[in-house]
Coordinates of C-alpha atoms in Angstrom, one line a residue:
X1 CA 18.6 28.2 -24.1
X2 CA 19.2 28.6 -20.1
X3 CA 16.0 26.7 -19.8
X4 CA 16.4 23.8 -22.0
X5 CA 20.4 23.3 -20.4
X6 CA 18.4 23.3 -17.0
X7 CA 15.5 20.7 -18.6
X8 CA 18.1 18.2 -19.5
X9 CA 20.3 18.7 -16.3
X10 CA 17.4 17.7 -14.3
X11 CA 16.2 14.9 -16.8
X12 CA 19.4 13.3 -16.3
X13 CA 19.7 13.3 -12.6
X14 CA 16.2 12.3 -12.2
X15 CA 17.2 9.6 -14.1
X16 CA 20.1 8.6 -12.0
X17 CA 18.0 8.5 -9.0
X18 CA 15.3 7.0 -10.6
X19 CA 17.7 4.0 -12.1
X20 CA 19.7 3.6 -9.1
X21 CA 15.7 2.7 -7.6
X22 CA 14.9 0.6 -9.7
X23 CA 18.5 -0.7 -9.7
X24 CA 17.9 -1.7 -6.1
X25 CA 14.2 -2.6 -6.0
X26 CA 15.2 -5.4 -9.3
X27 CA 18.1 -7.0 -7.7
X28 CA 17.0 -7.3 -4.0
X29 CA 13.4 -8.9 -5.7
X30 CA 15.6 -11.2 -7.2
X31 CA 17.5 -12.0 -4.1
X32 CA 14.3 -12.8 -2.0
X33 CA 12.8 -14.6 -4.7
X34 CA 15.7 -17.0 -5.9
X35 CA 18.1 -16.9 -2.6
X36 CA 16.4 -18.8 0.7
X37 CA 17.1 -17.0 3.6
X38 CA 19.9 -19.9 5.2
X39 CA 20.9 -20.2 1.5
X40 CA 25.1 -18.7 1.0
X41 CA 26.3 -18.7 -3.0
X42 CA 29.8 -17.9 -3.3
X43 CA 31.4 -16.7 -6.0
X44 CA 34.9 -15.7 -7.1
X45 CA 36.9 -18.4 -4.4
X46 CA 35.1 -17.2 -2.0
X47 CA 35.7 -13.7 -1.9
X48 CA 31.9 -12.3 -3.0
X49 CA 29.2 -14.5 -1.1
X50 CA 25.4 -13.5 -2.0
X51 CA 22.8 -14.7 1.0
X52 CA 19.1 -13.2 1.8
X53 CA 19.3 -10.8 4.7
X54 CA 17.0 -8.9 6.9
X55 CA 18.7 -5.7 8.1
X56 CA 16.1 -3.8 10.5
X57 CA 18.8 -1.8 11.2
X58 CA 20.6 1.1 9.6
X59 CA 23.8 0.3 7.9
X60 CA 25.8 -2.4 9.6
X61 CA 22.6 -3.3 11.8
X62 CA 22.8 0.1 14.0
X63 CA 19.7 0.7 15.3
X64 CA 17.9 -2.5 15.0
X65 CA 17.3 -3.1 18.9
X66 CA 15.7 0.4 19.2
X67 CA 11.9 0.4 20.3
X68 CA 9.4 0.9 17.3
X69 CA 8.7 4.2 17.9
X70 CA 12.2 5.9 17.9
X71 CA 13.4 3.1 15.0
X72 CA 10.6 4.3 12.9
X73 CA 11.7 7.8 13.4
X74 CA 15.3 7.7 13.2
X75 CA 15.4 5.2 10.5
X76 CA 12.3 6.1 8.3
X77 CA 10.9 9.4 9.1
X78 CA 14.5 11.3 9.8
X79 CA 16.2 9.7 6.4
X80 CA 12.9 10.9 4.6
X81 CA 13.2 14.6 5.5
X82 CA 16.9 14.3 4.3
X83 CA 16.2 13.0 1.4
X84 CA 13.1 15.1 0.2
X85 CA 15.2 18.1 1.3
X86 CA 18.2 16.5 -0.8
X87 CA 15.9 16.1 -3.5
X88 CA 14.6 19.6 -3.6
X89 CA 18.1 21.2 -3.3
X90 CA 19.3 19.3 -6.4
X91 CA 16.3 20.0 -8.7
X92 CA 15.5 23.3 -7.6
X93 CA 18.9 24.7 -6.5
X94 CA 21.3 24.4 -9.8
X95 CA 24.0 27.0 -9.1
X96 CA 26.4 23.2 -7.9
X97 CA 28.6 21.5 -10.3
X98 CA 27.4 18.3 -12.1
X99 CA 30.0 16.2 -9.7
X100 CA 28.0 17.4 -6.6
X101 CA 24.8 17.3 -8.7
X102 CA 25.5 13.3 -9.6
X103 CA 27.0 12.6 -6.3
X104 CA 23.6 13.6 -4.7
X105 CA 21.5 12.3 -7.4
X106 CA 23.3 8.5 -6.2
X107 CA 22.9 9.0 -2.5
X108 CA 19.2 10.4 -2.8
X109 CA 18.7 7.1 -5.5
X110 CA 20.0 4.8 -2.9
X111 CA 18.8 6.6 0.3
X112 CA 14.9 6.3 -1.2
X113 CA 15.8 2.4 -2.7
X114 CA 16.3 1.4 1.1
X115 CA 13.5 3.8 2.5
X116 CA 11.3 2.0 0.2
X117 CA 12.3 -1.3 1.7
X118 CA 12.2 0.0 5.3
X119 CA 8.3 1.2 4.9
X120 CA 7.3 -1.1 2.9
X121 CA 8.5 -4.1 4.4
X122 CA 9.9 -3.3 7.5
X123 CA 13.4 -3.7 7.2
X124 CA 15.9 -3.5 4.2
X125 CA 16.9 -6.5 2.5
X126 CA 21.0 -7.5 2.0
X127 CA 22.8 -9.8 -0.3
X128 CA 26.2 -8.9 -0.9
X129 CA 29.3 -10.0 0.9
X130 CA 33.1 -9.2 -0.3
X131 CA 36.0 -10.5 1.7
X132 CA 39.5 -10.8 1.0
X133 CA 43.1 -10.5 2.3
X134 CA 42.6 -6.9 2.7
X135 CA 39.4 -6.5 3.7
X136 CA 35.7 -7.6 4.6
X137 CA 32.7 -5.9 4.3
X138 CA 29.5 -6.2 6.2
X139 CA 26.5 -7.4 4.3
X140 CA 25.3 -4.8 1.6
X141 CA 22.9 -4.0 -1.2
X142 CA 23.0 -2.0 -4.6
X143 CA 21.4 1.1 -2.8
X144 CA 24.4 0.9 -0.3
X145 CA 26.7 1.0 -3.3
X146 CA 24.7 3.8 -4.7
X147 CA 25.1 5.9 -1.3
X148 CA 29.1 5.2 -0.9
X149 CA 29.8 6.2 -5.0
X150 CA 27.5 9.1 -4.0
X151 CA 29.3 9.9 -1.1
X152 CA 33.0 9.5 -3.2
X153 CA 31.9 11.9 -5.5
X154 CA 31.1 14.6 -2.9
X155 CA 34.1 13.9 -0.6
X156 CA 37.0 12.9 -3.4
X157 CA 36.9 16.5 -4.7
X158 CA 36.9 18.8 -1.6
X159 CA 39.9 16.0 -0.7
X160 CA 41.7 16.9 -3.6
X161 CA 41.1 20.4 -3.3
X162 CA 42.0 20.7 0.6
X163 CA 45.4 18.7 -0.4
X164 CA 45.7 21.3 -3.9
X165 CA 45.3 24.0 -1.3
X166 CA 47.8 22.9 1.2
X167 CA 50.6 22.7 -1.5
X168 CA 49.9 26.3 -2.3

């Protein structure tokens, strides 16, 4: 019985990472295939602009003035060690709970959508644009979406729990 709970526990956060891939892969084809590159579509007054971007960078362009060498590392090779050992932690490692298990199953998802755009093409490709009254973002993609949902998971419960602990 311990077995098959473990089978279908993995199945289903393989398929998270898997669907936030493909997710990511789908919608930024779509984006270099339909949106030129000097091309802005807004949508919603404004407020959510899709455009074709480039990002050698990392997230919000850090990085992208780096020489080859150390980008490659830092923004390929590094991320690919984390992820791999992210990857083996949650399939192999199941003593977590399912919140941290789908948190990490997102951010691994998202992590390997934008690695495969980094060595494949050389840089990672962004389309999404939200400002408002409130805020602006910088220039994202579905991966990035994945990684920060990912990331809340992980970081909303120890929050809640530091703040349940301080009440105490």
């Amino acid at each position: 019985m311990m077995h098959k709970i473990n089978f279908v526990r993995t199945l289903f956060l393989l398929l998270i990472v898997f669907a936030n891939i493909g997710c990511d892969q789908l919608s930024k084809n779509v984006v270099r295939n339909h949106i030129n590159p000097t091309e802005t579509i807004s949508l919603l007054n404004n407020h959510l602009v899709l455009m074709n971007v480039e990002n050698t960078g990392a997230f919000l362009s850090l990085g992208d003035t780096l020489a080859a060498p150390y980008r490659i590392f830092l923004l390929a090779i590094l991320p690919l060690l984390a992820l791999i050992s992210a990857l083996i932690y949650l399939l192999f490692f199941q003593h977590y709970n399912i919140l941290l298990a789908v948190g990490l199953s997102f951010i691994v998802g998202g992590g390997l959508g934008n690695l495969i755009d980094r060595i494949l093409r050389g840089s990672v490709t962004d389309f999404l644009f939200i400002h408002s009254s409130l805020f602006r973002t910088g220039i994202f993609n579905l991966a990035d979406v994945a990684i920060m949902f990912g990331s809340s998971l992980l970081i909303v419960p120890a929050l809640l729990s530091a703040v349940k602990r301080q009440l105490s």
